Tab-separated table of N, CA and C in Angstrom:
chain	number	residue	atom	x	y	z
H	1163	UNK	N	-17.068	-38.789	29.471
H	1163	UNK	CA	-17.921	-39.531	28.580
H	1163	UNK	C	-18.797	-38.580	27.761
H	1164	UNK	N	-19.257	-37.541	28.425
H	1164	UNK	CA	-20.079	-36.576	27.735
H	1164	UNK	C	-19.272	-35.863	26.643
H	1165	UNK	N	-18.013	-35.577	26.925
H	1165	UNK	CA	-17.160	-34.913	25.943
H	1165	UNK	C	-16.952	-35.794	24.723
H	1166	UNK	N	-16.804	-37.092	24.927
H	1166	UNK	CA	-16.629	-38.013	23.801
H	1166	UNK	C	-17.858	-38.010	22.899
H	1167	UNK	N	-19.035	-37.936	23.498
H	1167	UNK	CA	-20.273	-37.908	22.723
H	1167	UNK	C	-20.369	-36.649	21.878
H	1168	UNK	N	-19.924	-35.517	22.452
H	1168	UNK	CA	-19.956	-34.256	21.709
H	1168	UNK	C	-18.983	-34.316	20.545
H	1169	UNK	N	-17.811	-34.872	20.769
H	1169	UNK	CA	-16.824	-34.988	19.693
H	1169	UNK	C	-17.350	-35.876	18.571
H	1170	UNK	N	-18.029	-36.987	18.923
H	1170	UNK	CA	-18.562	-37.879	17.900
H	1170	UNK	C	-19.662	-37.189	17.099
H	1171	UNK	N	-20.511	-36.416	17.814
H	1171	UNK	CA	-21.581	-35.703	17.116
H	1171	UNK	C	-20.994	-34.670	16.156
H	1172	UNK	N	-19.963	-33.978	16.600
H	1172	UNK	CA	-19.341	-32.979	15.741
H	1172	UNK	C	-18.675	-33.639	14.540
H	1173	UNK	N	-18.120	-34.824	14.740
H	1173	UNK	CA	-17.465	-35.513	13.640
H	1173	UNK	C	-18.481	-36.067	12.644
H	1174	UNK	N	-19.667	-36.430	13.111
H	1174	UNK	CA	-20.675	-37.021	12.234
H	1174	UNK	C	-21.461	-35.982	11.440
H	1175	UNK	N	-21.519	-34.771	11.943
H	1175	UNK	CA	-22.270	-33.745	11.217
H	1175	UNK	C	-21.422	-33.254	10.059
H	1176	UNK	N	-22.057	-33.133	8.948
H	1176	UNK	CA	-21.336	-32.627	7.787
H	1176	UNK	C	-22.190	-31.572	7.106
H	1177	UNK	N	-21.529	-30.671	6.445
H	1177	UNK	CA	-22.214	-29.607	5.733
H	1177	UNK	C	-22.720	-30.155	4.416
H	1178	UNK	N	-23.986	-29.893	4.090
H	1178	UNK	CA	-24.494	-30.335	2.790
H	1178	UNK	C	-23.650	-29.736	1.664
H	1179	UNK	N	-23.521	-30.476	0.612
H	1179	UNK	CA	-22.669	-30.029	-0.493
H	1179	UNK	C	-23.170	-28.741	-1.136
H	1180	UNK	N	-24.459	-28.446	-1.004
H	1180	UNK	CA	-24.988	-27.214	-1.588
H	1180	UNK	C	-24.429	-25.989	-0.876
H	1181	UNK	N	-24.033	-26.151	0.391
H	1181	UNK	CA	-23.546	-25.014	1.156
H	1181	UNK	C	-22.022	-24.931	1.188
H	1182	UNK	N	-21.342	-25.868	0.623
H	1182	UNK	CA	-19.888	-25.828	0.615
H	1182	UNK	C	-19.427	-24.857	-0.463
H	1183	UNK	N	-18.556	-23.991	-0.059
H	1183	UNK	CA	-17.994	-23.039	-1.008
H	1183	UNK	C	-16.487	-23.141	-0.958
H	1184	UNK	N	-15.885	-22.783	-2.044
H	1184	UNK	CA	-14.443	-22.787	-2.073
H	1184	UNK	C	-13.931	-21.492	-1.473
H	1185	UNK	N	-12.994	-21.617	-0.557
H	1185	UNK	CA	-12.379	-20.451	0.039
H	1185	UNK	C	-11.240	-20.027	-0.874
H	1186	UNK	N	-11.279	-18.780	-1.343
H	1186	UNK	CA	-10.221	-18.354	-2.253
H	1186	UNK	C	-8.876	-18.339	-1.536
H	1187	UNK	N	-7.857	-18.740	-2.249
H	1187	UNK	CA	-6.510	-18.733	-1.705
H	1187	UNK	C	-5.968	-17.312	-1.797
H	1188	UNK	N	-5.490	-16.817	-0.673
H	1188	UNK	CA	-4.947	-15.467	-0.650
H	1188	UNK	C	-3.571	-15.477	-1.321
H	1189	UNK	N	-3.381	-14.610	-2.332
H	1189	UNK	CA	-2.092	-14.581	-3.017
H	1189	UNK	C	-0.971	-14.138	-2.067
H	1190	UNK	N	0.217	-14.598	-2.354
H	1190	UNK	CA	1.389	-14.251	-1.547
H	1190	UNK	C	2.402	-13.502	-2.413
H	1191	UNK	N	2.319	-12.170	-2.460
H	1191	UNK	CA	3.336	-11.435	-3.218
H	1191	UNK	C	4.671	-11.478	-2.475
H	1192	UNK	N	5.764	-11.227	-3.170
H	1192	UNK	CA	7.069	-11.239	-2.510
H	1192	UNK	C	7.130	-10.233	-1.358
H	1193	UNK	N	7.715	-10.651	-0.264
H	1193	UNK	CA	7.774	-9.824	0.938
H	1193	UNK	C	8.642	-8.586	0.736
H	1194	UNK	N	9.644	-8.682	-0.125
H	1194	UNK	CA	10.525	-7.539	-0.325
H	1194	UNK	C	9.790	-6.360	-0.956
H	1195	UNK	N	8.707	-6.629	-1.692
H	1195	UNK	CA	7.919	-5.532	-2.265
H	1195	UNK	C	7.209	-4.745	-1.168
H	1196	UNK	N	6.696	-5.461	-0.180
H	1196	UNK	CA	6.063	-4.787	0.959
H	1196	UNK	C	7.090	-3.935	1.699
H	1197	UNK	N	8.254	-4.518	1.978
H	1197	UNK	CA	9.275	-3.771	2.701
H	1197	UNK	C	9.779	-2.583	1.877
H	1198	UNK	N	9.839	-2.729	0.573
H	1198	UNK	CA	10.222	-1.609	-0.284
H	1198	UNK	C	9.211	-0.476	-0.217
H	1199	UNK	N	7.928	-0.822	-0.261
H	1199	UNK	CA	6.882	0.205	-0.198
H	1199	UNK	C	6.852	0.865	1.171
H	1200	UNK	N	6.816	0.068	2.223
H	1200	UNK	CA	6.743	0.628	3.577
H	1200	UNK	C	8.009	1.422	3.905
H	1201	UNK	N	9.165	0.901	3.543
H	1201	UNK	CA	10.417	1.599	3.833
H	1201	UNK	C	10.546	2.910	3.083
H	1202	UNK	N	10.147	2.916	1.821
H	1202	UNK	CA	10.243	4.161	1.054
H	1202	UNK	C	9.234	5.199	1.546
H	1203	UNK	N	8.068	4.761	2.006
H	1203	UNK	CA	7.101	5.714	2.570
H	1203	UNK	C	7.646	6.329	3.852
H	1204	UNK	N	8.197	5.501	4.722
H	1204	UNK	CA	8.789	6.028	5.958
H	1204	UNK	C	9.966	6.954	5.658
H	1205	UNK	N	10.807	6.560	4.711
H	1205	UNK	CA	11.954	7.397	4.349
H	1205	UNK	C	11.497	8.722	3.735
H	1206	UNK	N	10.418	8.694	2.958
H	1206	UNK	CA	9.893	9.924	2.362
H	1206	UNK	C	9.363	10.867	3.446
H	1207	UNK	N	8.709	10.314	4.442
H	1207	UNK	CA	8.216	11.142	5.551
H	1207	UNK	C	9.390	11.798	6.270
H	1208	UNK	N	10.413	11.010	6.583
H	1208	UNK	CA	11.594	11.553	7.274
H	1208	UNK	C	12.290	12.601	6.406
H	1209	UNK	N	12.439	12.316	5.118
H	1209	UNK	CA	13.089	13.261	4.209
H	1209	UNK	C	12.343	14.585	4.162
H	1210	UNK	N	11.030	14.537	4.028
H	1210	UNK	CA	10.246	15.773	3.910
H	1210	UNK	C	10.310	16.607	5.194
H	1211	UNK	N	10.257	15.949	6.338
H	1211	UNK	CA	10.342	16.682	7.607
H	1211	UNK	C	11.723	17.310	7.754
H	1212	UNK	N	12.765	16.525	7.506
H	1212	UNK	CA	14.132	17.049	7.647
H	1212	UNK	C	14.400	18.163	6.635
H	1213	UNK	N	13.906	17.990	5.426
H	1213	UNK	CA	14.105	18.972	4.366
H	1213	UNK	C	13.538	20.328	4.765
H	1214	UNK	N	12.320	20.339	5.227
H	1214	UNK	CA	11.639	21.612	5.508
H	1214	UNK	C	11.949	22.187	6.883
H	1215	UNK	N	12.509	21.397	7.790
H	1215	UNK	CA	12.840	21.937	9.112
H	1215	UNK	C	14.278	22.422	9.219
H	1216	UNK	N	15.240	21.609	8.725
H	1216	UNK	CA	16.617	22.049	8.940
H	1216	UNK	C	17.587	21.786	7.795
H	1217	UNK	N	17.316	20.924	6.850
H	1217	UNK	CA	18.279	20.678	5.765
H	1217	UNK	C	18.318	21.825	4.759
H	1218	UNK	N	17.187	22.156	4.184
H	1218	UNK	CA	17.122	23.236	3.189
H	1218	UNK	C	15.721	23.853	3.196
H	1219	UNK	N	15.325	24.471	4.320
H	1219	UNK	CA	13.963	25.042	4.368
H	1219	UNK	C	13.836	26.264	3.449
H	1220	UNK	N	12.606	26.583	3.086
H	1220	UNK	CA	12.366	27.753	2.244
H	1220	UNK	C	12.747	29.043	2.968
H	1221	UNK	N	12.518	29.081	4.282
H	1221	UNK	CA	12.893	30.221	5.106
H	1221	UNK	C	13.846	29.740	6.203
H	1222	UNK	N	14.815	30.550	6.589
H	1222	UNK	CA	15.732	30.124	7.654
H	1222	UNK	C	14.974	29.806	8.945
H	1223	UNK	N	15.344	28.699	9.583
H	1223	UNK	CA	14.686	28.299	10.821
H	1223	UNK	C	13.509	27.356	10.606
H	1224	UNK	N	13.219	27.018	9.379
H	1224	UNK	CA	12.106	26.111	9.097
H	1224	UNK	C	10.950	26.841	8.451
H	1225	UNK	N	10.063	26.087	7.859
H	1225	UNK	CA	8.917	26.706	7.201
H	1225	UNK	C	7.670	25.859	7.424
H	1226	UNK	N	6.538	26.457	7.107
H	1226	UNK	CA	5.264	25.763	7.246
H	1226	UNK	C	5.105	24.666	6.194
H	1227	UNK	N	6.020	24.609	5.247
H	1227	UNK	CA	5.964	23.553	4.222
H	1227	UNK	C	6.121	22.165	4.829
H	1228	UNK	N	6.555	22.094	6.080
H	1228	UNK	CA	6.683	20.795	6.747
H	1228	UNK	C	5.315	20.121	6.871
H	1229	UNK	N	4.255	20.900	6.780
H	1229	UNK	CA	2.907	20.346	6.863
H	1229	UNK	C	2.552	19.476	5.652
H	1230	UNK	N	3.378	19.541	4.618
H	1230	UNK	CA	3.120	18.689	3.450
H	1230	UNK	C	3.258	17.214	3.787
H	1231	UNK	N	3.827	16.909	4.943
H	1231	UNK	CA	4.000	15.519	5.381
H	1231	UNK	C	2.675	14.930	5.873
H	1232	UNK	N	1.771	15.762	6.325
H	1232	UNK	CA	0.514	15.256	6.918
H	1232	UNK	C	-0.257	14.303	6.007
H	1233	UNK	N	-0.422	14.584	4.707
H	1233	UNK	CA	-1.118	13.597	3.870
H	1233	UNK	C	-0.405	12.246	3.782
H	1234	UNK	N	0.907	12.244	3.950
H	1234	UNK	CA	1.649	10.977	3.919
H	1234	UNK	C	1.397	10.133	5.173
H	1235	UNK	N	0.979	10.788	6.240
H	1235	UNK	CA	0.702	10.055	7.471
H	1235	UNK	C	-0.624	9.307	7.410
H	1236	UNK	N	-1.532	9.738	6.539
H	1236	UNK	CA	-2.837	9.077	6.426
H	1236	UNK	C	-2.733	7.613	6.001
H	1237	UNK	N	-1.967	7.287	4.969
H	1237	UNK	CA	-1.900	5.872	4.573
H	1237	UNK	C	-0.879	5.049	5.362
H	1238	UNK	N	-0.116	5.672	6.245
H	1238	UNK	CA	0.989	4.969	6.903
H	1238	UNK	C	0.526	3.731	7.660
H	1239	UNK	N	-0.517	3.857	8.446
H	1239	UNK	CA	-1.007	2.713	9.232
H	1239	UNK	C	-1.468	1.571	8.319
H	1240	UNK	N	-2.227	1.916	7.291
H	1240	UNK	CA	-2.725	0.893	6.368
H	1240	UNK	C	-1.615	0.216	5.584
H	1241	UNK	N	-0.617	0.977	5.197
H	1241	UNK	CA	0.504	0.390	4.459
H	1241	UNK	C	1.280	-0.552	5.369
H	1242	UNK	N	1.510	-0.143	6.611
H	1242	UNK	CA	2.236	-1.005	7.544
H	1242	UNK	C	1.453	-2.279	7.861
H	1243	UNK	N	0.121	-2.209	7.789
H	1243	UNK	CA	-0.722	-3.393	8.030
H	1243	UNK	C	-0.987	-4.179	6.747
H	1244	UNK	N	-0.408	-3.742	5.630
H	1244	UNK	CA	-0.560	-4.388	4.315
H	1244	UNK	C	-2.000	-4.367	3.811
H	1245	UNK	N	-2.711	-3.300	4.098
H	1245	UNK	CA	-4.082	-3.169	3.634
H	1245	UNK	C	-4.083	-2.877	2.136
H	1246	UNK	N	-4.763	-3.708	1.386
H	1246	UNK	CA	-4.733	-3.617	-0.068
H	1246	UNK	C	-5.355	-2.306	-0.559
H	1247	UNK	N	-6.498	-1.961	-0.007
H	1247	UNK	CA	-7.192	-0.748	-0.446
H	1247	UNK	C	-6.329	0.490	-0.176
H	1248	UNK	N	-5.704	0.542	0.992
H	1248	UNK	CA	-4.855	1.686	1.326
H	1248	UNK	C	-3.670	1.780	0.378
H	1249	UNK	N	-3.094	0.644	0.043
H	1249	UNK	CA	-1.956	0.675	-0.876
H	1249	UNK	C	-2.385	1.120	-2.273
H	1250	UNK	N	-3.630	0.815	-2.651
H	1250	UNK	CA	-4.115	1.246	-3.957
H	1250	UNK	C	-4.237	2.767	-4.024
H	1251	UNK	N	-4.952	3.365	-3.050
H	1251	UNK	CA	-5.153	4.802	-3.153
H	1251	UNK	C	-3.895	5.586	-2.802
H	1252	UNK	N	-3.039	5.032	-1.955
H	1252	UNK	CA	-1.814	5.767	-1.627
H	1252	UNK	C	-0.835	5.778	-2.805
H	1253	UNK	N	-0.939	4.791	-3.688
H	1253	UNK	CA	-0.078	4.818	-4.872
H	1253	UNK	C	-0.466	5.969	-5.804
H	1254	UNK	N	-1.688	6.435	-5.714
H	1254	UNK	CA	-2.094	7.611	-6.482
H	1254	UNK	C	-1.715	8.894	-5.740
H	1255	UNK	N	-1.824	8.874	-4.409
H	1255	UNK	CA	-1.449	10.043	-3.603
H	1255	UNK	C	0.036	10.362	-3.759
H	1256	UNK	N	0.859	9.351	-3.858
H	1256	UNK	CA	2.303	9.542	-3.904
H	1256	UNK	C	2.730	10.295	-5.162
H	1257	UNK	N	1.887	10.276	-6.187
H	1257	UNK	CA	2.236	10.972	-7.431
H	1257	UNK	C	2.281	12.491	-7.244
H	1258	UNK	N	1.555	13.009	-6.262
H	1258	UNK	CA	1.635	14.442	-5.942
H	1258	UNK	C	3.045	14.777	-5.476
H	1259	UNK	N	3.614	13.905	-4.655
H	1259	UNK	CA	4.968	14.128	-4.149
H	1259	UNK	C	6.007	13.931	-5.255
H	1260	UNK	N	5.704	13.072	-6.199
H	1260	UNK	CA	6.573	12.922	-7.371
H	1260	UNK	C	6.632	14.239	-8.139
H	1261	UNK	N	5.464	14.828	-8.372
H	1261	UNK	CA	5.402	16.089	-9.114
H	1261	UNK	C	6.125	17.201	-8.349
H	1262	UNK	N	5.929	17.248	-7.042
H	1262	UNK	CA	6.598	18.273	-6.242
H	1262	UNK	C	8.113	18.089	-6.282
H	1263	UNK	N	8.558	16.845	-6.215
H	1263	UNK	CA	9.993	16.578	-6.272
H	1263	UNK	C	10.601	16.989	-7.601
H	1264	UNK	N	9.909	16.706	-8.700
H	1264	UNK	CA	10.397	17.107	-10.028
H	1264	UNK	C	10.495	18.628	-10.128
H	1265	UNK	N	9.453	19.318	-9.661
H	1265	UNK	CA	9.450	20.786	-9.740
H	1265	UNK	C	10.594	21.364	-8.919
H	1266	UNK	N	10.759	20.889	-7.691
H	1266	UNK	CA	11.804	21.457	-6.837
H	1266	UNK	C	13.200	21.029	-7.277
H	1267	UNK	N	13.334	19.841	-7.849
H	1267	UNK	CA	14.647	19.398	-8.317
H	1267	UNK	C	15.111	20.204	-9.522
H	1268	UNK	N	14.185	20.632	-10.339
H	1268	UNK	CA	14.565	21.354	-11.559
H	1268	UNK	C	14.505	22.866	-11.427
H	1269	UNK	N	13.867	23.376	-10.371
H	1269	UNK	CA	13.708	24.830	-10.292
H	1269	UNK	C	14.384	25.480	-9.082
H	1270	UNK	N	14.727	24.730	-8.032
H	1270	UNK	CA	15.365	25.350	-6.871
H	1270	UNK	C	16.789	25.765	-7.202
H	1271	UNK	N	17.146	26.971	-6.769
H	1271	UNK	CA	18.498	27.461	-7.023
H	1271	UNK	C	19.502	26.890	-6.017
H	1272	UNK	N	19.020	26.479	-4.863
H	1272	UNK	CA	19.871	25.865	-3.839
H	1272	UNK	C	20.201	24.436	-4.269
H	1273	UNK	N	21.498	24.134	-4.377
H	1273	UNK	CA	21.926	22.813	-4.859
H	1273	UNK	C	21.444	21.692	-3.939
H	1274	UNK	N	21.527	21.897	-2.629
H	1274	UNK	CA	21.082	20.870	-1.683
H	1274	UNK	C	19.586	20.601	-1.829
H	1275	UNK	N	18.815	21.660	-1.996
H	1275	UNK	CA	17.370	21.502	-2.169
H	1275	UNK	C	17.046	20.762	-3.463
H	1276	UNK	N	17.808	21.033	-4.504
H	1276	UNK	CA	17.595	20.322	-5.770
H	1276	UNK	C	17.916	18.836	-5.620
H	1277	UNK	N	18.988	18.514	-4.899
H	1277	UNK	CA	19.339	17.107	-4.670
H	1277	UNK	C	18.288	16.412	-3.795
H	1278	UNK	N	17.756	17.123	-2.822
H	1278	UNK	CA	16.679	16.559	-2.000
H	1278	UNK	C	15.432	16.309	-2.845
H	1279	UNK	N	15.196	17.187	-3.828
H	1279	UNK	CA	14.083	16.985	-4.752
H	1279	UNK	C	14.249	15.697	-5.541
H	1280	UNK	N	15.470	15.441	-6.016
H	1280	UNK	CA	15.717	14.192	-6.733
H	1280	UNK	C	15.587	12.991	-5.802
H	1281	UNK	N	15.961	13.168	-4.541
H	1281	UNK	CA	15.758	12.094	-3.557
H	1281	UNK	C	14.282	11.796	-3.350
H	1282	UNK	N	13.484	12.860	-3.311
H	1282	UNK	CA	12.039	12.685	-3.187
H	1282	UNK	C	11.469	11.955	-4.402
H	1283	UNK	N	11.958	12.304	-5.580
H	1283	UNK	CA	11.521	11.631	-6.805
H	1283	UNK	C	11.872	10.145	-6.739
H	1284	UNK	N	13.086	9.831	-6.313
H	1284	UNK	CA	13.516	8.429	-6.233
H	1284	UNK	C	12.651	7.648	-5.243
H	1285	UNK	N	12.383	8.225	-4.077
H	1285	UNK	CA	11.574	7.524	-3.067
H	1285	UNK	C	10.137	7.321	-3.536
H	1286	UNK	N	9.584	8.311	-4.218
H	1286	UNK	CA	8.214	8.140	-4.712
H	1286	UNK	C	8.156	7.074	-5.798
H	1287	UNK	N	9.177	7.021	-6.647
H	1287	UNK	CA	9.209	5.973	-7.688
H	1287	UNK	C	9.318	4.587	-7.057
H	1288	UNK	N	10.169	4.462	-6.045
H	1288	UNK	CA	10.315	3.174	-5.358
H	1288	UNK	C	8.992	2.764	-4.738
H	1289	UNK	N	8.326	3.707	-4.062
H	1289	UNK	CA	7.044	3.380	-3.432
H	1289	UNK	C	6.018	2.967	-4.482
H	1290	UNK	N	5.915	3.732	-5.540
H	1290	UNK	CA	4.905	3.462	-6.561
H	1290	UNK	C	5.117	2.092	-7.196
H	1291	UNK	N	6.337	1.796	-7.616
H	1291	UNK	CA	6.618	0.527	-8.272
H	1291	UNK	C	6.407	-0.644	-7.308
H	1292	UNK	N	6.904	-0.516	-6.080
H	1292	UNK	CA	6.753	-1.609	-5.105
H	1292	UNK	C	5.290	-1.853	-4.757
H	1293	UNK	N	4.516	-0.794	-4.575
H	1293	UNK	CA	3.110	-0.996	-4.207
H	1293	UNK	C	2.316	-1.589	-5.371
H	1294	UNK	N	2.579	-1.141	-6.597
H	1294	UNK	CA	1.874	-1.687	-7.752
H	1294	UNK	C	2.225	-3.159	-7.950
H	1295	UNK	N	3.497	-3.477	-7.826
H	1295	UNK	CA	3.912	-4.875	-7.998
H	1295	UNK	C	3.412	-5.748	-6.838
H	1296	UNK	N	3.318	-5.177	-5.633
H	1296	UNK	CA	2.789	-5.915	-4.489
H	1296	UNK	C	1.306	-6.232	-4.703
H	1297	UNK	N	0.573	-5.310	-5.309
H	1297	UNK	CA	-0.866	-5.480	-5.510
H	1297	UNK	C	-1.209	-6.342	-6.720
H	1298	UNK	N	-0.279	-6.563	-7.613
H	1298	UNK	CA	-0.558	-7.297	-8.853
H	1298	UNK	C	-1.153	-8.692	-8.624
H	1299	UNK	N	-0.630	-9.531	-7.714
H	1299	UNK	CA	-1.251	-10.853	-7.507
H	1299	UNK	C	-2.684	-10.759	-6.985
H	1300	UNK	N	-2.968	-9.754	-6.177
H	1300	UNK	CA	-4.331	-9.577	-5.673
H	1300	UNK	C	-5.281	-9.202	-6.797
H	1301	UNK	N	-4.816	-8.359	-7.713
H	1301	UNK	CA	-5.641	-7.973	-8.855
H	1301	UNK	C	-5.919	-9.172	-9.756
H	1302	UNK	N	-4.906	-10.006	-9.973
H	1302	UNK	CA	-5.094	-11.200	-10.804
H	1302	UNK	C	-6.086	-12.153	-10.154
H	1303	UNK	N	-5.981	-12.330	-8.837
H	1303	UNK	CA	-6.905	-13.215	-8.123
H	1303	UNK	C	-8.332	-12.665	-8.178
H	1304	UNK	N	-8.485	-11.358	-8.063
H	1304	UNK	CA	-9.815	-10.752	-8.128
H	1304	UNK	C	-10.419	-10.913	-9.519
H	1305	UNK	N	-9.602	-10.749	-10.549
H	1305	UNK	CA	-10.097	-10.935	-11.919
H	1305	UNK	C	-10.522	-12.381	-12.148
H	1306	UNK	N	-9.725	-13.327	-11.651
H	1306	UNK	CA	-10.059	-14.748	-11.827
H	1306	UNK	C	-11.341	-15.091	-11.086
H	1307	UNK	N	-11.515	-14.546	-9.873
H	1307	UNK	CA	-12.728	-14.816	-9.100
H	1307	UNK	C	-13.949	-14.217	-9.784
H	1308	UNK	N	-13.801	-13.031	-10.341
H	1308	UNK	CA	-14.906	-12.396	-11.059
H	1308	UNK	C	-15.273	-13.191	-12.301
H	1309	UNK	N	-14.267	-13.633	-13.027
H	1309	UNK	CA	-14.514	-14.426	-14.237
H	1309	UNK	C	-15.222	-15.725	-13.882
H	1310	UNK	N	-14.765	-16.366	-12.800
H	1310	UNK	CA	-15.387	-17.618	-12.361
H	1310	UNK	C	-16.843	-17.398	-11.936
H	1311	UNK	N	-17.111	-16.294	-11.240
H	1311	UNK	CA	-18.470	-16.002	-10.805
H	1311	UNK	C	-19.382	-15.734	-11.996
H	1312	UNK	N	-18.865	-15.037	-12.991
H	1312	UNK	CA	-19.659	-14.767	-14.191
H	1312	UNK	C	-19.959	-16.051	-14.940
H	1313	UNK	N	-18.954	-16.917	-15.080
H	1313	UNK	CA	-19.168	-18.191	-15.760
H	1313	UNK	C	-20.167	-19.051	-14.999
H	1314	UNK	N	-20.073	-19.058	-13.675
H	1314	UNK	CA	-20.988	-19.851	-12.848
H	1314	UNK	C	-22.407	-19.330	-12.967
H	1315	UNK	N	-22.547	-18.020	-12.994
H	1315	UNK	CA	-23.873	-17.410	-13.124
H	1315	UNK	C	-24.473	-17.681	-14.504
H	1316	UNK	N	-23.653	-17.673	-15.535
H	1316	UNK	CA	-24.171	-17.894	-16.879
H	1316	UNK	C	-24.528	-19.376	-17.090
H	1317	UNK	N	-23.866	-20.298	-16.407
H	1317	UNK	CA	-24.191	-21.705	-16.520
H	1317	UNK	C	-25.500	-22.045	-15.795
H	1318	UNK	N	-25.798	-21.314	-14.732
H	1318	UNK	CA	-26.986	-21.629	-13.943
H	1318	UNK	C	-28.277	-21.138	-14.608
H	1319	UNK	N	-28.198	-20.378	-15.641
H	1319	UNK	CA	-29.404	-19.857	-16.305
H	1319	UNK	C	-30.071	-20.905	-17.097
């Protein structure tokens, strides 16, 4: 009986209209864009490690260039969790690897290393395009919310 009274009280209480706010709808970008970004980041990490350890290292037996993978590990957790902020800054970080891939693809005398450079370029392009397209609905929603807030603020004056 006591539980019924609590349920009735909860049903009768209502939030004043002054305190009701609209909850923004979270945009739903296509899932394949997320998988494209996450998959290309993982593939780029594997490619860079394999490249510098045993596929075509700068020195026989591997080189310290394998450490270039460490910056790619920083955004990995956030990208896998679909964190918007991480995907934004990692799309700028990936451009360093694009530049490195272009330089090594066009300047390495070893044919395998040059092909790996083009592979790095392809993976960075896939990551960049997928992450930018994945973030586009969030950017549109943020712009609309900002515009609405500005209009609401200007009407209340």
